[in-house]
mmCIF file of C-alpha atoms in Angstrom:
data_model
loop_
_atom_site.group_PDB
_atom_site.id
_atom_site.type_symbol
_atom_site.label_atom_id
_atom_site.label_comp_id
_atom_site.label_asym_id
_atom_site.label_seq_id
_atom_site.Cartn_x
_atom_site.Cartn_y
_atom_site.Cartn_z
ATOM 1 C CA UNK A 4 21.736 8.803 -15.835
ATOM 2 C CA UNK A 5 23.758 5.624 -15.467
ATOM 3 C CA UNK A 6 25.571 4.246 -12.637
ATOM 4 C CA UNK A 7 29.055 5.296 -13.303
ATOM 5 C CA UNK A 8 27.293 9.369 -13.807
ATOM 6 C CA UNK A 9 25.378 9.193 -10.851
ATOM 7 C CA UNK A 10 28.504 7.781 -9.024
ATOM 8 C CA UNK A 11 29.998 11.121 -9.990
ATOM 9 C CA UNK A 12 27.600 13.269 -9.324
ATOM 10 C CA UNK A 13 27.103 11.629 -5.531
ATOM 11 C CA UNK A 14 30.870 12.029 -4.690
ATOM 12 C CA UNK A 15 30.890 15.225 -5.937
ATOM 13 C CA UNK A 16 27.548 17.116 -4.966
ATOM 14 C CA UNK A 17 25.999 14.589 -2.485
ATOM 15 C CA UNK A 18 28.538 12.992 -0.072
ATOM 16 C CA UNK A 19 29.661 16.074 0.913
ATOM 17 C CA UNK A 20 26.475 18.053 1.846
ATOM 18 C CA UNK A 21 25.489 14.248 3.982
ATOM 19 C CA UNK A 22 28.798 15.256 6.118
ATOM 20 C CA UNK A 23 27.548 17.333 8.173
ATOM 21 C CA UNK A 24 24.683 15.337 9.260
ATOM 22 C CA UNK A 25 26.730 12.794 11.166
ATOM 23 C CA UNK A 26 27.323 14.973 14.323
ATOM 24 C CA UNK A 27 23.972 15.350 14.693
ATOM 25 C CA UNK A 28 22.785 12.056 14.223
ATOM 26 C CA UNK A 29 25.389 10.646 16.643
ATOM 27 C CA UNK A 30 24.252 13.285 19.366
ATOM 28 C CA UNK A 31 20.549 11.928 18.476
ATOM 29 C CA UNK A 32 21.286 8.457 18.388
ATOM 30 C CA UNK A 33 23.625 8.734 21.890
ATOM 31 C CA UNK A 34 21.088 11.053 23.809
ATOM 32 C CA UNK A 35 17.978 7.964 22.725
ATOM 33 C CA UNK A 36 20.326 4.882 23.973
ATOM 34 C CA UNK A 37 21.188 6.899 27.190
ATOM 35 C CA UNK A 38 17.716 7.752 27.850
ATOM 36 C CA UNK A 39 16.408 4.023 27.136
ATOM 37 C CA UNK A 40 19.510 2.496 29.391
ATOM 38 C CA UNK A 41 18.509 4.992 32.279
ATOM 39 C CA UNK A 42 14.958 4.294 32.246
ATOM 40 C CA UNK A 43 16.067 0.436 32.391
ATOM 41 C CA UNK A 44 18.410 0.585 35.121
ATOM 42 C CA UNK A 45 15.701 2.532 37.107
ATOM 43 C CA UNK A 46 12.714 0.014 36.403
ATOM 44 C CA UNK A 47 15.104 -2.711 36.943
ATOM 45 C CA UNK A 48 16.128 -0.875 40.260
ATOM 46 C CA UNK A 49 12.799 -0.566 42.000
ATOM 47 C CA UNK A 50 12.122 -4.365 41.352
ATOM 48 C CA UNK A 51 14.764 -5.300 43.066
ATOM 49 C CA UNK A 52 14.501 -3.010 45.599
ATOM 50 C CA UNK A 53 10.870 -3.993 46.011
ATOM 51 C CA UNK A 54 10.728 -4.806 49.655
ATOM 52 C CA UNK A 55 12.577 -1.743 50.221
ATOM 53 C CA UNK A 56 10.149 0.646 48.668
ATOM 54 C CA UNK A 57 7.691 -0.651 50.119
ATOM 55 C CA UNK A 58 8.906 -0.453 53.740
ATOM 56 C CA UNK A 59 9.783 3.454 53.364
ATOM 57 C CA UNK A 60 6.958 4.627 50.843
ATOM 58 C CA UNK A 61 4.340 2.855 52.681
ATOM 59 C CA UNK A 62 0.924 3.802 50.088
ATOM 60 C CA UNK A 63 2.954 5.302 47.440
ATOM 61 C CA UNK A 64 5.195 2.305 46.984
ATOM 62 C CA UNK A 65 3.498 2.039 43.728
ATOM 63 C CA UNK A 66 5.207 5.441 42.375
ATOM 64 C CA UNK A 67 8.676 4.849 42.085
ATOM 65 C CA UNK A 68 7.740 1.838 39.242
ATOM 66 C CA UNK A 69 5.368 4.018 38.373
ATOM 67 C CA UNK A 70 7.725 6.239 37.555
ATOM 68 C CA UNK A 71 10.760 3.904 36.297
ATOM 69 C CA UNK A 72 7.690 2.556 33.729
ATOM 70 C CA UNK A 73 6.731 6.332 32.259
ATOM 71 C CA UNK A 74 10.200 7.058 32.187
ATOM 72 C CA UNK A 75 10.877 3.956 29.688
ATOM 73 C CA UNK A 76 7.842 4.781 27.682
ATOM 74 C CA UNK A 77 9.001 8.560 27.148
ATOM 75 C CA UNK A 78 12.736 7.089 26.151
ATOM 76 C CA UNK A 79 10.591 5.396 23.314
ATOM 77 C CA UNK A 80 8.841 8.298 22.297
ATOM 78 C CA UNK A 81 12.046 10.584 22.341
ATOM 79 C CA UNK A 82 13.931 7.950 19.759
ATOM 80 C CA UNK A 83 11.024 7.907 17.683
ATOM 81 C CA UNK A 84 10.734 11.555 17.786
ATOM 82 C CA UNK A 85 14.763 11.981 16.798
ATOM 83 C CA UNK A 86 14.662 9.808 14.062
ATOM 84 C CA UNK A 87 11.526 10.746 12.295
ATOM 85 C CA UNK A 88 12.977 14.519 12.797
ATOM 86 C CA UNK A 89 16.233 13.496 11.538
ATOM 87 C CA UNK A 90 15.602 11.330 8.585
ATOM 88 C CA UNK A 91 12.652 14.190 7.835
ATOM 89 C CA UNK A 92 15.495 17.100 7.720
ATOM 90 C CA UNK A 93 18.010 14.887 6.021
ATOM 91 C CA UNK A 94 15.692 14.314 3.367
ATOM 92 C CA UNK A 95 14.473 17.835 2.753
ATOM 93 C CA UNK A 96 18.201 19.168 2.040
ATOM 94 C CA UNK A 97 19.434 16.280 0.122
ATOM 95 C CA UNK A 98 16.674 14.626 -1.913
ATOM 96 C CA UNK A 99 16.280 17.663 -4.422
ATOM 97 C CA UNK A 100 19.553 17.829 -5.161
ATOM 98 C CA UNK A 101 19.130 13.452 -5.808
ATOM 99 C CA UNK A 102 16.473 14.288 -7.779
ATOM 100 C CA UNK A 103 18.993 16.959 -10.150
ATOM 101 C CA UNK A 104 20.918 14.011 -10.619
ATOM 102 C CA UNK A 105 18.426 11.119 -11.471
ATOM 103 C CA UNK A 106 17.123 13.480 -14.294
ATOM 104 C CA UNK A 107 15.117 16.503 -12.839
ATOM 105 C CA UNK A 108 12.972 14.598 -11.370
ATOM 106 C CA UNK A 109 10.356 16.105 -8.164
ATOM 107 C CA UNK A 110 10.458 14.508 -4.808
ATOM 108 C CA UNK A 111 7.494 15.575 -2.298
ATOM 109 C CA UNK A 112 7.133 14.341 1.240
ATOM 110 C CA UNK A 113 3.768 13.454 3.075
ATOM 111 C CA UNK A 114 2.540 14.639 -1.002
ATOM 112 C CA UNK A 115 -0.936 15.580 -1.346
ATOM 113 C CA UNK A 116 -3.305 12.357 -2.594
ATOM 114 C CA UNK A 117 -4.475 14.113 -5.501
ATOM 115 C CA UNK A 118 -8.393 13.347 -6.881
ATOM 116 C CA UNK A 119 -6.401 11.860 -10.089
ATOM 117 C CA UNK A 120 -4.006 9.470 -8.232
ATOM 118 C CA UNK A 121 -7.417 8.155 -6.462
ATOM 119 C CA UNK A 122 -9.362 7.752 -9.537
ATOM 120 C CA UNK A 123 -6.245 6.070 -11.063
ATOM 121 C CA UNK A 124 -5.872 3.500 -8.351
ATOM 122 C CA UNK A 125 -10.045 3.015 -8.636
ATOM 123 C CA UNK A 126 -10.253 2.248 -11.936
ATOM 124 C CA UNK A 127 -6.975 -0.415 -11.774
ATOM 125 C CA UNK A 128 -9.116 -2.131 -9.382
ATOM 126 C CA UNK A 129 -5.945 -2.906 -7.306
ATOM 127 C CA UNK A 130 -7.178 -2.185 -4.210
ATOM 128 C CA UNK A 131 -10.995 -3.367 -2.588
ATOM 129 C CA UNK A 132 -13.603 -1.040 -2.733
ATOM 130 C CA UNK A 133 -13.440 1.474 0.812
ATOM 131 C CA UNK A 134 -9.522 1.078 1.178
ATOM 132 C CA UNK A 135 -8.821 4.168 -0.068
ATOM 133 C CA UNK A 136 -8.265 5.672 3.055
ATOM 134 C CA UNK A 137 -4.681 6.236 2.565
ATOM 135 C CA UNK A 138 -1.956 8.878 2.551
ATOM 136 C CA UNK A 139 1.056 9.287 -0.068
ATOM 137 C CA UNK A 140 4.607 9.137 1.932
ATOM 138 C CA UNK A 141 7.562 9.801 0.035
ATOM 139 C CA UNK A 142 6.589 10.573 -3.954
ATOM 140 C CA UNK A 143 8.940 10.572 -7.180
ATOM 141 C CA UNK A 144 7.684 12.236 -10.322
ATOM 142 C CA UNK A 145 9.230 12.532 -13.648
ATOM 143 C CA UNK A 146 8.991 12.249 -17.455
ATOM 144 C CA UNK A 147 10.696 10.730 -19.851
ATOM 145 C CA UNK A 148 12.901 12.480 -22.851
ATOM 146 C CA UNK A 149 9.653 11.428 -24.934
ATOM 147 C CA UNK A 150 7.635 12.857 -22.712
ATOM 148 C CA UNK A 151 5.631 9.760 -20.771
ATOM 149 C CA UNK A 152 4.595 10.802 -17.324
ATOM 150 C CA UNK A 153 5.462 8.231 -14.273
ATOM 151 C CA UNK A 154 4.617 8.942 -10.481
ATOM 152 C CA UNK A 155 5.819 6.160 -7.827
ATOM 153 C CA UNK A 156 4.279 6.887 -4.228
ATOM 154 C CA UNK A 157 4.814 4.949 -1.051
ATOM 155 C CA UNK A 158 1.064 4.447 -0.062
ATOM 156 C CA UNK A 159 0.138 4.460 3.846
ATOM 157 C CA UNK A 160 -0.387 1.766 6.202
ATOM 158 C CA UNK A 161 -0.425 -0.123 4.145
ATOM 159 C CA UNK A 162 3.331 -0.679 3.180
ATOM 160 C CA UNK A 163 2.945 -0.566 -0.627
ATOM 161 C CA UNK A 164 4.595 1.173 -3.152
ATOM 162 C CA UNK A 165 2.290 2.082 -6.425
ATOM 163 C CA UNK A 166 3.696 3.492 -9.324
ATOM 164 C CA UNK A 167 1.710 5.192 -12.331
ATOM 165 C CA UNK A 168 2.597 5.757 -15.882
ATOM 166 C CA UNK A 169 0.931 7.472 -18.124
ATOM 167 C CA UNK A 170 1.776 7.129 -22.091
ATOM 168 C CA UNK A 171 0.827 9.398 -24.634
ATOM 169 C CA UNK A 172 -0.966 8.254 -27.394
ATOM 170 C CA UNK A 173 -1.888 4.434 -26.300
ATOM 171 C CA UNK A 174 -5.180 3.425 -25.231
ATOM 172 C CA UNK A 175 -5.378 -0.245 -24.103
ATOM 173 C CA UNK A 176 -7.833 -2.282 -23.174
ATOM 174 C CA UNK A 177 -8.226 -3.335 -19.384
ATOM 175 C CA UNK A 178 -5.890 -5.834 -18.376
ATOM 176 C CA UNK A 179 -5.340 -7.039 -15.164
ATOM 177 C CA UNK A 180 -2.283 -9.088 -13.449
ATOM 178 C CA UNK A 181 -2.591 -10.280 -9.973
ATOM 179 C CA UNK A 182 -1.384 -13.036 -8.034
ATOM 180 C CA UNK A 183 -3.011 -15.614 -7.039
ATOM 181 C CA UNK A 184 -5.139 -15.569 -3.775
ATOM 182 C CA UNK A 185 -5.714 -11.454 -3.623
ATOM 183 C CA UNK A 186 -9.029 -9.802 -4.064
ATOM 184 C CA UNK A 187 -9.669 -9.848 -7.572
ATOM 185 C CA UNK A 188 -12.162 -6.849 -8.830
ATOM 186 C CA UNK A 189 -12.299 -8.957 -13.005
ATOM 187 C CA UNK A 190 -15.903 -8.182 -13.288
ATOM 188 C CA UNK A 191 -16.661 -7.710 -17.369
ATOM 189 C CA UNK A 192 -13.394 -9.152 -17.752
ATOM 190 C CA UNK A 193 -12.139 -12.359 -19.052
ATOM 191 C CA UNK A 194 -9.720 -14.613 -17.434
ATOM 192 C CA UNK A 195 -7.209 -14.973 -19.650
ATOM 193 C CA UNK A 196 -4.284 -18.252 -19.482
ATOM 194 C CA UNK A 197 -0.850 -17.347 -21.235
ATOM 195 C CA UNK A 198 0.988 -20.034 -22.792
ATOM 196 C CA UNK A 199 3.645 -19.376 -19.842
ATOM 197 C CA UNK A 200 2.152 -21.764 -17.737
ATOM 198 C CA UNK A 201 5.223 -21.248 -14.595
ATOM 199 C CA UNK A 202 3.344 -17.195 -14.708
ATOM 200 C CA UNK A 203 -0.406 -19.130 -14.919
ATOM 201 C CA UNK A 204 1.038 -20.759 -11.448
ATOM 202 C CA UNK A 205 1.678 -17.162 -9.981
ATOM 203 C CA UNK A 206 -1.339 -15.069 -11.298
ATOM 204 C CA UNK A 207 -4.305 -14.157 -12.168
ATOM 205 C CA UNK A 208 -4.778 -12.492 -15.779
ATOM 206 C CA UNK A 209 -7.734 -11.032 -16.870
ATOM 207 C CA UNK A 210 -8.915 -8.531 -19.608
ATOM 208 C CA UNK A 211 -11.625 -7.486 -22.527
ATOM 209 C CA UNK A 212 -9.101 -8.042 -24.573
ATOM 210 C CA UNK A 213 -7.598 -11.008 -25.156
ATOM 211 C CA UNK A 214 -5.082 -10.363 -27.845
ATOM 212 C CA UNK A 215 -3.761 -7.243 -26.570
ATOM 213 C CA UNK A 216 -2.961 -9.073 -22.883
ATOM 214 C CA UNK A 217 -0.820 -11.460 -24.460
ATOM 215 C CA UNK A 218 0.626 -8.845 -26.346
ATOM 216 C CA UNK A 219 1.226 -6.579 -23.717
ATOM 217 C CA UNK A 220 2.132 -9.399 -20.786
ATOM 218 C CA UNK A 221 5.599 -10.101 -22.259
ATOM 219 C CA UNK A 222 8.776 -12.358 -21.541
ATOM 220 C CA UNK A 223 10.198 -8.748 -21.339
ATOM 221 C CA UNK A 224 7.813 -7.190 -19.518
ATOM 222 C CA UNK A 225 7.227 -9.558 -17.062
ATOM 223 C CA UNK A 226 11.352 -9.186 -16.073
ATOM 224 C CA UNK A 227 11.004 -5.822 -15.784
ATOM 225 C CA UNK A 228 8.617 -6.535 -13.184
ATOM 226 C CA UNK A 229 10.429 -9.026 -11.895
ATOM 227 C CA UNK A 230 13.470 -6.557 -11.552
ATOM 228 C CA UNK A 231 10.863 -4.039 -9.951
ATOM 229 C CA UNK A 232 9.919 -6.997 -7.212
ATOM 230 C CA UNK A 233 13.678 -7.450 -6.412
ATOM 231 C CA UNK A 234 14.882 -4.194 -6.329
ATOM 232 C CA UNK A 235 11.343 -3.038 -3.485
ATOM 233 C CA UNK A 236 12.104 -6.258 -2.143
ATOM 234 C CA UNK A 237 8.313 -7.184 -2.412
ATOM 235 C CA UNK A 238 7.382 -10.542 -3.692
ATOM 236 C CA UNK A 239 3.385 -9.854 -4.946
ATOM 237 C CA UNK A 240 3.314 -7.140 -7.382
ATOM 238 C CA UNK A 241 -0.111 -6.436 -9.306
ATOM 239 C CA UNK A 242 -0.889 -4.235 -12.262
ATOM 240 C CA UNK A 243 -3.422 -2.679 -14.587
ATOM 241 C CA UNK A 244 -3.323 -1.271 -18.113
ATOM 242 C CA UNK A 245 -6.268 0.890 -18.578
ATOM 243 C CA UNK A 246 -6.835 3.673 -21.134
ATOM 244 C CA UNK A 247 -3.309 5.205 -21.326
ATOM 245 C CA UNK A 248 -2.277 4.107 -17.895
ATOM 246 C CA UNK A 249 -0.538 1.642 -16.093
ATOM 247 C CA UNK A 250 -0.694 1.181 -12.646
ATOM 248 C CA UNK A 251 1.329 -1.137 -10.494
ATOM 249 C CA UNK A 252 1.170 -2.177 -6.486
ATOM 250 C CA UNK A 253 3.744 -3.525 -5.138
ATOM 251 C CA UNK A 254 3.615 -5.136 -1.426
ATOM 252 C CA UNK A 255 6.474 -3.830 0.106
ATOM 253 C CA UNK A 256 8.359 -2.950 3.310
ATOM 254 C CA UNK A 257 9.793 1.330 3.847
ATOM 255 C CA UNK A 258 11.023 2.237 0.820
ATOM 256 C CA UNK A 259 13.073 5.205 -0.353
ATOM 257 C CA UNK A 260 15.122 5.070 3.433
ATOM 258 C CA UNK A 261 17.984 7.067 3.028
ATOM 259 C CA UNK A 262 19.218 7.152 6.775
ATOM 260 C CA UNK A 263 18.497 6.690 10.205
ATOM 261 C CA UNK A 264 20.043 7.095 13.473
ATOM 262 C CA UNK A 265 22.332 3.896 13.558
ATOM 263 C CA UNK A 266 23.284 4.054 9.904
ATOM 264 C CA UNK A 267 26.472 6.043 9.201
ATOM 265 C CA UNK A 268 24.958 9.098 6.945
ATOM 266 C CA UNK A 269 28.909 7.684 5.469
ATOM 267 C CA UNK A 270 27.387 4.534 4.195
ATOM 268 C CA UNK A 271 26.640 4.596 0.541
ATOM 269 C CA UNK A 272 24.408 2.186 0.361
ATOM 270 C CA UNK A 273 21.111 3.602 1.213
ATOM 271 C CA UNK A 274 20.971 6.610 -1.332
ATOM 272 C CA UNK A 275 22.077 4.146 -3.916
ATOM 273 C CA UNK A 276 19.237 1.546 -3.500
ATOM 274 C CA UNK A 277 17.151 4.588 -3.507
ATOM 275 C CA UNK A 278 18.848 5.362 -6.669
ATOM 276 C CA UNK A 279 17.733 1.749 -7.861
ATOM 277 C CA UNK A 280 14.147 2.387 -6.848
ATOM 278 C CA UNK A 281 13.814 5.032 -9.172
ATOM 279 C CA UNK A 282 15.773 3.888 -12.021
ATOM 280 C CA UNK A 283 14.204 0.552 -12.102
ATOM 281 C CA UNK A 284 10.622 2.391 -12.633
ATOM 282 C CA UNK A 285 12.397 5.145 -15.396
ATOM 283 C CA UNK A 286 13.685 2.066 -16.963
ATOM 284 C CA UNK A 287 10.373 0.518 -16.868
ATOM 285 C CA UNK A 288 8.514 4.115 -18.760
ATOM 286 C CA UNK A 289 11.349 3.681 -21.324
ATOM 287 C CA UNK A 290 10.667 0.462 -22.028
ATOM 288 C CA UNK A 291 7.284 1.695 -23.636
ATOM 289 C CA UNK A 292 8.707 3.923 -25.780
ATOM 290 C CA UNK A 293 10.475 1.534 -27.846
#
């Protein structure tokens, strides 16, 4: 689905169902500031009335700060709790019906790491060996009209985003991009130098196959990554080829935001760079099938 359809389909489907949620996030957003101001004022207020405390509370002079200091702490944990709890809900009743109109595509929250998606990201080598302790966030699945399988996942703590594509009938070789300066796992692998020698500057390239790199690590390719890097807003992307797979990591910030509780659920913006996180990585599936 193109811009101008999805456009369409978010006046007419989305916007309204994200109405209602703006009550409620202005009651959750009001009831955190109040509760942060009031713990303020009362910290602030039993420093300066320091010498007064002390003269009336004798041994528990120490309380009322005490106090004032919990008070702030719990202020933090209550706006934490109301926007986790609000973004959570807002997600839940609007991104299946996002995912109707970016193609039928399945969005899970907190998804289950699968043993598949963790020997995928093993054999890309992509991460060091004993950081796989991680957890799956927000997760996109989908296939293409031709029937190619992609998964994008944003991976815990770490703040990356992988993606995984799987084509039916290829099997390359391994090949390897990654820039320059991360852990490199290129044993059995040759390092390979393209005749693009601003990319040579960037990364590291390494397969057992040293035709099929260059044929695979295209002008073309390499801007679809590119576009992939803008559009996460991460600027060190690596990726494997491997068997019938591709897997990509892309050092990133929170992706897939939608809302929060000082963003208008009004604004537009948010759902549609969402929209532009997917699209970018269906674009990037279809680009294989050509």
């Amino acid at each position: 689905m193109d811009t101008n359809e999805f456009l369409i389909e978010y006046n007419n489907k989305i916007k309204p169902r994200l109405k209602k949620f703006e009550n409620k996030r202005k009651l959750y957003a009001f009831t955190s500031v109040f509760s942060m101001i009031a713990a303020y004022f009362l910290l602030i207020s039993t420093v300066a009335f320091g010498n007064y405390i002390d003269e009336h509370f004798g041994k528990f002079g120490a309380l009322p700060p005490l106090l004032a200091f919990l008070l702030l702490m719990l202020s933090g944990a209550v706006y934490s709790y109301f926007q986790i709890n609000f973004e959570l809900n807002l997600k839940k009743d609007i991104m299946p019906l996002f995912c109707k109109c970016m193609g039928n595509i399945q969005w899970a929250h907190a998804a289950q790491l699968f043993s598949n998606d963790t020997m995928l990201i093993t054999r890309s080598r992509l991460l060091p060996p004993g950081f796989l302790d991680i957890t799956l966030d927000d997760t996109f699945t989908g296939i293409t009209e031709k029937g190619n399988w992609y998964k994008v996942s944003e991976v815990k703590p770490y703040n990356q985003v992988f993606i995984f594509l799987k084509f039916k009938g290829k099997n390359y070789s391994n090949t390897i991009l990654m820039p320059k300066g991360e852990f490199q796992q290129s044993y059995m692998l040759k390092k390979i130098y393209l005749e693009d020698v601003e990319l040579d500057k960037i990364y590291n390239i390494y397969s057992d196959d040293e035709i099929e790199a260059r044929y695979l690590l295209t002008p073309s390719l390499m801007e679809k990554i590119s576009n992939l890097g803008k559009t996460y807003g991460g600027n060190r992307i690596s990726l494997s080829f491997f068997g019938n797979n591709l897997v990509i990591k892309i050092a990133t910030g929170n992706a897939f935001e939608i809302g929060g509780l000082f963003c208008s659920v009004n604004n537009d913006y948010p759902l549609f760079h969402v929209h532009d996180e997917i699209r970018v990585v269906q674009e990037l599936a279809e680009y294989f099938e050509n």
